[in-house]
Backbone as a chain_set.jsonl record, in Angstrom:
{"seq": "MRMRFSMKTEYGVRAVLELAGHAGRGALQSSEIARRQGIPGPFLDQVLMILRRAGFITSTRGPHGGHELARGPDEIRLDQVIDCLEGNGARSRQPDGAQPGDSRVLAHVSEQAEHAARDVFASHTLADCLRLRQLEPRVFHGIFHAVPAKPKGP", "coords": {"N": [[0.849, -1.165, 0.0], [0.55, 2.211, -0.773], [1.147, 5.521, 0.289], [-0.842, 8.311, -0.554], [-0.607, 11.545, -1.892], [-1.767, 14.878, -2.453], [-1.375, 16.679, -5.561], [-0.587, 19.232, -5.021], [0.768, 18.965, -2.579], [2.8, 17.175, -3.323], [4.207, 18.729, -5.268], [4.853, 20.899, -3.638], [6.555, 19.804, -1.658], [8.646, 18.957, -3.295], [9.48, 21.463, -4.222], [10.337, 22.781, -1.828], [12.429, 21.102, -1.166], [14.12, 21.583, -3.299], [14.737, 24.249, -2.754], [15.956, 23.842, -0.282], [18.223, 22.429, -1.041], [19.57, 24.454, -2.22], [20.126, 26.189, -0.263], [21.631, 28.894, 1.467], [22.89, 29.931, -0.727], [21.652, 32.043, -1.911], [18.61, 33.423, -3.405], [16.169, 31.54, -5.277], [14.583, 31.747, -8.384], [11.13, 31.293, -9.173], [10.66, 30.268, -11.719], [12.997, 28.882, -12.233], [12.942, 26.887, -10.269], [10.639, 25.565, -11.121], [11.497, 24.661, -13.649], [13.667, 22.937, -12.977], [12.367, 21.009, -11.434], [10.264, 20.164, -12.965], [7.678, 21.236, -12.73], [4.53, 22.727, -13.334], [4.575, 26.2, -13.952], [2.508, 28.244, -13.144], [1.009, 26.782, -11.259], [2.977, 26.127, -9.412], [3.565, 28.684, -8.446], [1.258, 29.221, -6.927], [1.52, 27.274, -4.924], [3.933, 28.037, -3.748], [3.126, 30.464, -2.671], [1.408, 29.625, -0.63], [3.252, 28.296, 1.01], [4.876, 30.459, 1.671], [3.107, 32.137, 3.101], [2.727, 30.486, 5.278], [5.126, 30.67, 6.482], [7.372, 29.171, 5.787], [8.978, 29.783, 3.624], [10.705, 32.642, 2.269], [10.12, 35.436, 0.176], [11.361, 37.481, -2.423], [10.784, 40.245, -4.422], [11.36, 41.313, -7.829], [13.952, 41.666, -10.391], [16.227, 40.311, -9.505], [15.232, 38.808, -7.561], [13.513, 36.188, -5.762], [12.984, 33.008, -4.203], [13.553, 31.689, -0.937], [14.404, 29.406, 1.721], [12.931, 30.05, 4.868], [14.041, 29.272, 7.207], [16.782, 27.183, 8.294], [17.508, 24.094, 6.508], [17.706, 22.013, 8.33], [15.975, 22.709, 10.286], [13.372, 22.505, 9.567], [10.743, 20.325, 9.526], [9.542, 17.477, 7.714], [6.874, 16.673, 8.148], [5.686, 19.06, 8.929], [5.664, 20.618, 6.616], [4.068, 19.019, 4.971], [1.654, 19.018, 6.462], [0.987, 21.728, 6.241], [0.467, 21.966, 3.492], [-1.461, 20.028, 3.031], [-3.564, 20.911, 4.455], [-3.392, 21.053, 7.289], [-3.605, 18.419, 8.017], [-6.154, 17.692, 8.623], [-8.821, 15.575, 8.274], [-11.903, 14.665, 6.918], [-14.059, 12.541, 8.539], [-16.268, 9.917, 9.467], [-17.696, 9.872, 12.73], [-16.576, 7.381, 15.083], [-18.733, 5.98, 16.278], [-20.705, 6.174, 14.361], [-20.072, 4.464, 12.355], [-20.758, 1.399, 10.753], [-20.617, -1.846, 12.254], [-17.885, -3.899, 11.459], [-16.537, -1.924, 10.091], [-15.584, -0.093, 11.837], [-13.336, -1.331, 12.867], [-11.501, -1.321, 10.711], [-11.304, 1.45, 10.419], [-10.125, 2.119, 12.87], [-7.62, 0.772, 12.725], [-6.604, 2.021, 10.452], [-6.342, 4.608, 11.426], [-4.311, 4.206, 13.307], [-2.234, 3.575, 11.544], [-1.974, 6.011, 10.197], [-1.055, 7.621, 12.285], [1.416, 6.404, 12.771], [2.69, 6.895, 10.314], [2.759, 9.681, 10.396], [4.546, 10.029, 12.512], [6.891, 9.072, 11.298], [7.259, 10.954, 9.211], [7.591, 13.205, 10.804], [10.021, 12.672, 11.907], [11.915, 13.324, 10.063], [13.876, 15.864, 8.763], [14.199, 18.562, 6.36], [16.868, 18.628, 5.712], [17.622, 15.989, 6.298], [16.189, 14.704, 4.279], [17.495, 15.664, 2.029], [19.918, 14.335, 2.308], [19.028, 11.709, 1.949], [18.27, 11.861, -0.677], [20.688, 11.901, -1.933], [21.649, 9.342, -1.772], [22.707, 6.433, -3.445], [20.716, 4.299, -5.455], [20.039, 1.164, -4.086], [20.957, -1.903, -5.324], [20.211, -5.237, -5.495], [22.01, -7.882, -6.504], [21.961, -10.544, -6.169], [23.118, -13.927, -5.521], [23.921, -15.25, -7.689], [25.634, -15.138, -10.769], [25.529, -13.833, -14.042], [25.79, -16.099, -16.699], [28.09, -16.179, -19.297], [27.023, -16.013, -22.678], [27.193, -18.73, -24.962], [29.318, -18.745, -27.77], [27.954, -18.462, -31.057], [27.914, -20.507, -33.859], [29.78, -22.69, -36.16]], "CA": [[0.0, 0.0, 0.0], [1.347, 3.418, -0.897], [0.447, 6.737, 0.694], [-1.117, 9.21, -1.665], [-0.655, 12.952, -1.551], [-2.271, 15.733, -3.52], [-0.323, 17.252, -6.403], [-0.112, 20.417, -4.318], [1.764, 18.516, -1.604], [3.93, 16.628, -4.092], [4.972, 19.846, -5.821], [5.364, 21.713, -2.544], [7.706, 19.126, -1.062], [9.736, 19.042, -4.274], [9.957, 22.849, -4.256], [11.126, 23.1, -0.629], [13.681, 20.354, -1.251], [14.963, 22.338, -4.237], [15.23, 25.405, -2.002], [16.871, 23.34, 0.749], [19.465, 22.098, -1.712], [20.191, 25.707, -2.652], [20.217, 27.028, 0.944], [22.892, 29.588, 1.684], [23.457, 30.413, -1.991], [20.777, 33.061, -2.478], [17.241, 33.086, -3.782], [15.897, 30.874, -6.559], [13.351, 32.203, -9.01], [10.158, 30.203, -9.32], [10.826, 29.649, -13.035], [14.117, 27.944, -12.12], [12.424, 25.742, -9.498], [9.71, 24.858, -12.018], [12.276, 23.972, -14.681], [14.44, 21.846, -12.385], [11.498, 19.977, -10.872], [9.214, 19.791, -13.915], [6.4, 21.634, -12.147], [3.93, 23.839, -14.081], [4.85, 27.474, -13.297], [1.397, 28.879, -12.427], [0.648, 25.974, -10.093], [4.059, 26.307, -8.456], [3.396, 29.994, -7.808], [0.217, 29.068, -5.9], [2.083, 26.471, -3.835], [4.925, 28.876, -3.07], [2.389, 31.46, -1.892], [0.953, 28.935, 0.587], [4.443, 28.064, 1.84], [5.319, 31.764, 2.169], [2.149, 32.56, 4.14], [2.924, 29.622, 6.451], [6.414, 30.997, 7.075], [8.437, 28.232, 5.418], [9.88, 30.428, 2.678], [10.612, 34.089, 2.093], [10.147, 35.784, -1.241], [11.813, 38.827, -2.757], [10.37, 40.604, -5.778], [12.33, 42.014, -8.648], [14.721, 40.855, -11.338], [17.196, 39.465, -8.795], [14.498, 38.228, -6.447], [13.242, 34.761, -5.809], [12.483, 32.366, -2.985], [14.527, 31.016, -0.083], [13.839, 28.885, 2.962], [12.933, 31.034, 5.955], [14.908, 28.693, 8.241], [17.691, 26.19, 7.749], [16.897, 22.803, 6.167], [17.696, 21.148, 9.511], [14.98, 23.232, 11.223], [12.03, 22.307, 9.016], [10.41, 18.898, 9.434], [8.702, 17.099, 6.581], [5.465, 16.661, 8.539], [5.201, 20.435, 8.978], [5.399, 21.03, 5.231], [2.908, 18.239, 4.51], [0.461, 19.548, 7.131], [0.685, 23.032, 5.648], [-0.073, 21.808, 2.152], [-2.637, 19.151, 3.052], [-4.625, 21.528, 5.258], [-3.177, 20.686, 8.689], [-3.861, 17.002, 8.261], [-7.545, 17.458, 9.009], [-9.56, 14.767, 7.308], [-13.274, 14.451, 7.344], [-14.296, 11.129, 8.769], [-17.427, 9.7, 10.325], [-17.346, 9.482, 14.091], [-16.536, 5.92, 15.221], [-20.052, 5.447, 16.598], [-21.571, 6.201, 13.186], [-19.639, 3.467, 11.383], [-21.377, 0.109, 11.047], [-19.878, -3.079, 12.51], [-16.451, -4.065, 11.293], [-15.933, -0.725, 9.521], [-14.865, 0.568, 12.935], [-12.024, -1.977, 12.991], [-10.659, -0.77, 9.654], [-11.069, 2.859, 10.749], [-9.175, 2.161, 13.986], [-6.3, 0.372, 12.231], [-6.177, 3.096, 9.555], [-5.912, 5.729, 12.268], [-2.995, 3.843, 13.843], [-1.281, 3.685, 10.439], [-1.752, 7.439, 9.968], [-0.195, 8.118, 13.379], [2.771, 5.879, 12.536], [3.24, 7.64, 9.18], [3.037, 11.033, 10.888], [5.787, 9.944, 13.297], [8.006, 8.931, 10.362], [7.467, 12.256, 8.565], [8.084, 14.131, 11.825], [11.411, 12.34, 12.246], [12.777, 13.718, 8.946], [13.966, 17.269, 8.384], [14.56, 18.73, 4.948], [18.286, 18.241, 5.596], [17.635, 14.521, 6.216], [15.685, 14.331, 2.958], [18.57, 15.929, 1.067], [20.882, 13.232, 2.422], [18.405, 10.538, 1.318], [18.273, 12.114, -2.117], [22.041, 11.664, -2.42], [21.982, 7.924, -1.731], [22.573, 5.67, -4.69], [19.763, 3.215, -5.28], [20.689, -0.101, -3.782], [20.514, -2.975, -6.217], [20.651, -6.552, -5.059], [22.28, -8.694, -7.683], [21.826, -11.948, -5.82], [24.361, -14.684, -5.393], [24.243, -15.85, -8.972], [26.141, -14.227, -11.78], [25.105, -14.209, -15.391], [26.735, -16.962, -17.421], [28.245, -15.65, -20.659], [26.415, -16.814, -23.741], [28.129, -19.461, -25.789], [29.381, -18.179, -29.136], [27.239, -19.204, -32.078], [28.722, -20.831, -35.041], [30.079, -24.128, -36.369]], "C": [[0.903, 1.238, 0.0], [0.518, 4.62, -0.464], [0.267, 7.632, -0.517], [-1.207, 10.638, -1.137], [-1.226, 13.716, -2.734], [-1.088, 16.236, -4.349], [0.259, 18.493, -5.734], [0.981, 20.039, -3.322], [2.999, 17.966, -2.3], [4.814, 17.755, -4.61], [5.585, 20.702, -4.726], [6.589, 21.102, -1.885], [8.896, 19.184, -2.019], [10.324, 20.445, -4.319], [10.798, 23.176, -3.022], [12.423, 22.301, -0.608], [14.647, 21.026, -2.23], [15.562, 23.553, -3.528], [16.221, 24.975, -0.918], [18.225, 22.998, 0.142], [20.248, 23.323, -2.158], [20.424, 26.646, -1.459], [21.613, 27.623, 1.092], [23.517, 30.156, 0.43], [22.556, 31.44, -2.667], [19.426, 32.513, -2.888], [17.194, 32.375, -5.129], [14.592, 31.429, -7.114], [12.425, 31.017, -9.222], [10.293, 29.523, -10.677], [11.957, 28.62, -13.022], [13.688, 26.696, -11.344], [11.524, 24.899, -10.397], [10.473, 24.058, -13.069], [12.997, 22.762, -14.105], [13.554, 20.69, -11.926], [10.387, 19.541, -11.815], [7.826, 20.088, -13.377], [5.827, 22.776, -12.987], [4.064, 25.149, -13.293], [3.696, 28.094, -12.531], [0.98, 28.099, -11.17], [1.717, 26.107, -9.018], [3.919, 27.635, -7.73], [2.343, 29.941, -6.702], [0.763, 28.327, -4.68], [3.095, 27.295, -3.038], [4.255, 29.942, -2.219], [1.899, 30.843, -0.577], [2.123, 28.738, 1.54], [4.979, 29.37, 2.431], [4.415, 32.239, 3.292], [2.308, 31.741, 5.419], [4.287, 29.848, 7.11], [7.55, 30.039, 6.762], [9.445, 28.854, 4.456], [9.704, 31.937, 2.755], [10.749, 34.363, 0.603], [10.562, 37.233, -1.396], [11.419, 39.102, -4.195], [11.512, 41.256, -6.529], [13.149, 41.083, -9.51], [15.746, 39.937, -10.672], [16.548, 38.802, -7.586], [14.328, 36.733, -6.607], [12.77, 34.277, -4.455], [13.626, 31.671, -2.262], [13.786, 30.408, 1.099], [13.937, 29.963, 4.032], [13.817, 30.578, 7.111], [15.821, 27.675, 7.565], [16.987, 24.875, 7.457], [16.834, 21.842, 7.358], [16.666, 21.593, 10.542], [13.546, 23.041, 10.741], [11.794, 20.817, 8.845], [9.443, 18.663, 8.273], [7.218, 17.102, 6.948], [4.875, 18.066, 8.582], [4.83, 20.929, 7.581], [4.155, 20.308, 4.707], [1.626, 18.758, 5.149], [0.022, 20.872, 6.523], [-0.034, 22.859, 4.314], [-1.326, 20.941, 2.086], [-3.774, 19.743, 3.88], [-4.585, 21.084, 6.699], [-3.582, 19.259, 9.016], [-5.293, 16.686, 8.641], [-8.247, 16.68, 7.909], [-10.961, 14.553, 7.823], [-13.532, 12.951, 7.425], [-15.532, 11.002, 9.658], [-16.942, 9.408, 11.739], [-17.429, 7.968, 14.226], [-17.912, 5.32, 15.497], [-20.959, 5.366, 15.385], [-21.178, 5.151, 12.155], [-20.22, 2.104, 11.752], [-20.345, -0.996, 11.293], [-18.378, -3.026, 12.355], [-15.779, -2.88, 10.598], [-15.147, 0.02, 10.584], [-13.473, -0.02, 13.108], [-11.069, -1.4, 11.955], [-10.327, 0.696, 9.939], [-10.029, 2.982, 11.865], [-7.758, 1.82, 13.526], [-5.749, 1.443, 11.283], [-5.667, 4.288, 10.342], [-4.538, 5.445, 12.884], [-1.915, 3.983, 12.767], [-0.966, 5.152, 10.146], [-0.846, 8.028, 11.041], [1.242, 7.645, 13.185], [3.443, 6.633, 11.387], [3.606, 9.053, 9.612], [4.334, 11.05, 11.685], [7.008, 9.836, 12.386], [8.294, 10.273, 9.693], [8.031, 13.271, 9.552], [9.546, 13.874, 12.173], [12.396, 12.736, 11.152], [12.715, 15.228, 8.724], [14.261, 17.347, 6.894], [16.016, 18.35, 4.724], [18.413, 16.723, 5.508], [17.208, 14.06, 4.823], [16.736, 14.587, 1.878], [19.618, 14.824, 1.112], [20.319, 11.969, 1.773], [18.444, 10.656, -0.195], [19.627, 11.786, -2.729], [22.406, 10.185, -2.468], [21.787, 7.284, -3.098], [21.525, 4.588, -4.458], [20.521, 1.908, -5.043], [20.09, -1.191, -4.645], [21.084, -4.279, -5.699], [20.804, -7.418, -6.291], [22.17, -10.186, -7.4], [23.17, -12.649, -5.762], [24.786, -15.309, -6.707], [24.724, -14.785, -9.94], [25.718, -14.744, -13.143], [26.217, -15.058, -16.036], [26.855, -16.419, -18.819], [27.638, -16.603, -21.678], [27.513, -17.505, -24.538], [28.137, -18.867, -27.175], [28.629, -19.083, -30.109], [28.159, -19.482, -33.233], [29.069, -22.301, -35.103], [31.069, -24.661, -35.407]], "O": [[1.907, 1.28, 0.71], [-0.66, 4.73, -0.803], [1.129, 7.694, -1.394], [-1.796, 10.9, -0.089], [-1.171, 13.253, -3.873], [0.055, 16.22, -3.891], [1.451, 18.774, -5.863], [2.004, 20.718, -3.233], [4.124, 18.266, -1.9], [6.029, 17.737, -4.413], [6.71, 21.18, -4.866], [7.554, 21.807, -1.588], [10.025, 19.433, -1.595], [11.538, 20.602, -4.443], [11.86, 23.784, -3.148], [13.426, 22.781, -0.08], [15.857, 21.031, -2.006], [16.747, 23.848, -3.683], [17.209, 25.665, -0.667], [19.262, 23.254, 0.754], [21.443, 23.238, -2.438], [20.874, 27.778, -1.642], [22.626, 26.957, 0.876], [24.566, 30.798, 0.5], [22.684, 31.68, -3.868], [19.135, 31.325, -2.744], [18.047, 32.575, -5.994], [13.609, 31.562, -6.385], [12.872, 29.888, -9.425], [10.064, 28.319, -10.782], [11.887, 27.607, -13.717], [14.035, 25.577, -11.724], [11.635, 23.673, -10.43], [10.132, 22.908, -13.346], [12.945, 21.677, -14.684], [13.946, 19.527, -12.021], [9.634, 18.625, -11.485], [6.904, 19.29, -13.547], [6.557, 23.708, -13.325], [3.714, 25.207, -12.115], [3.871, 28.448, -11.365], [0.641, 28.694, -10.147], [1.394, 26.19, -7.833], [4.133, 27.703, -6.519], [2.522, 30.555, -5.65], [0.497, 28.711, -3.542], [3.111, 27.254, -1.808], [4.762, 30.289, -1.152], [1.972, 31.483, 0.472], [2.0, 28.986, 2.739], [5.476, 29.387, 3.557], [4.9, 32.696, 4.327], [2.055, 32.241, 6.515], [4.57, 29.286, 8.168], [8.594, 30.092, 7.412], [10.623, 28.497, 4.467], [8.69, 32.439, 3.242], [11.404, 33.621, -0.128], [10.172, 38.099, -0.613], [11.685, 38.294, -5.085], [12.5, 41.692, -5.939], [13.06, 39.861, -9.384], [16.091, 38.893, -11.226], [17.236, 38.297, -6.699], [14.929, 36.107, -7.48], [12.225, 35.042, -3.66], [14.544, 31.138, -2.885], [12.682, 30.834, 1.44], [14.92, 30.703, 4.089], [14.288, 31.397, 7.901], [15.638, 27.351, 6.391], [15.976, 24.564, 8.087], [15.988, 20.948, 7.382], [16.494, 20.932, 11.566], [12.605, 23.388, 11.455], [12.524, 20.131, 8.13], [8.648, 19.529, 7.91], [6.387, 17.498, 6.131], [3.691, 18.248, 8.301], [3.801, 21.58, 7.397], [3.294, 20.921, 4.076], [0.618, 18.922, 4.463], [-1.169, 21.108, 6.317], [-1.029, 23.532, 4.046], [-2.153, 21.104, 1.189], [-4.838, 19.134, 3.991], [-5.623, 20.77, 7.281], [-3.868, 18.936, 10.169], [-5.615, 15.539, 8.949], [-8.256, 17.094, 6.749], [-11.177, 14.295, 9.007], [-13.252, 12.202, 6.488], [-15.805, 11.866, 10.491], [-15.904, 8.774, 11.928], [-18.25, 7.33, 13.567], [-18.219, 4.242, 14.987], [-21.896, 4.567, 15.374], [-21.892, 4.968, 11.169], [-20.182, 1.699, 12.914], [-19.322, -1.061, 10.611], [-17.686, -2.242, 13.005], [-14.551, -2.84, 10.527], [-14.16, 0.689, 10.278], [-12.532, 0.695, 13.453], [-9.944, -1.03, 12.29], [-9.196, 1.131, 9.724], [-9.155, 3.847, 11.811], [-6.803, 2.504, 13.896], [-4.554, 1.737, 11.311], [-4.672, 4.908, 9.965], [-3.699, 6.341, 12.973], [-0.812, 4.453, 13.048], [0.185, 5.496, 9.876], [0.03, 8.839, 10.743], [2.182, 8.407, 13.413], [4.623, 6.973, 11.472], [4.659, 9.564, 9.23], [5.134, 11.976, 11.553], [8.045, 10.438, 12.666], [9.451, 10.688, 9.617], [8.856, 14.106, 9.18], [10.231, 14.763, 12.678], [13.596, 12.506, 11.298], [11.641, 15.795, 8.524], [14.538, 16.337, 6.247], [16.366, 17.813, 3.673], [19.222, 16.217, 4.731], [17.796, 13.138, 4.259], [16.853, 13.817, 0.925], [20.146, 14.423, 0.075], [21.055, 11.234, 1.116], [18.63, 9.666, -0.903], [19.711, 11.433, -3.905], [23.37, 9.81, -3.135], [20.821, 7.568, -3.805], [21.457, 4.019, -3.368], [21.505, 1.605, -5.717], [18.874, -1.377, -4.688], [22.29, -4.407, -5.489], [19.846, -7.655, -7.026], [22.278, -11.0, -8.317], [24.221, -12.031, -5.934], [25.892, -15.838, -6.821], [24.249, -13.65, -9.909], [25.571, -15.948, -13.352], [27.405, -14.758, -15.921], [25.84, -16.209, -19.485], [27.729, -17.824, -21.553], [28.594, -16.96, -24.759], [27.084, -18.518, -27.708], [28.665, -20.308, -29.996], [29.086, -18.721, -33.509], [28.703, -23.073, -34.217], [31.411, -25.842, -35.464]]}, "num_chains": 1, "name": "protein.A"}
């Protein structure tokens, strides 16, 4: 099972990671973030506005302006960014008493899974995510090696 996020959250996390990777080197223009991350410019501008209003980024207007993280990448947790973009994690759900029979069991287990996921996101800062981004994908080749093909011919 894979967690699903809105495009707003997906793009927002990618944008703050781009800014985190550029931290300390000045502002990045939204067009540059959009180009590097493959995010549609107008949608990115909306996401950046939300992040700015929430205090995660600062923005400077003008030809040499752009966007920067408001704090260091080690001071911003992933769960904070996700909550900001997902609407503070508030989800509409029926009260447990209103759910019939075994639906309450699934709702209870789902709630536990959400709490566990929240703990994982809370344990990662943007700086941690940048380190994860640098890791090479691990490939398990197994214990067997490919046997060279026998040459064809007489």
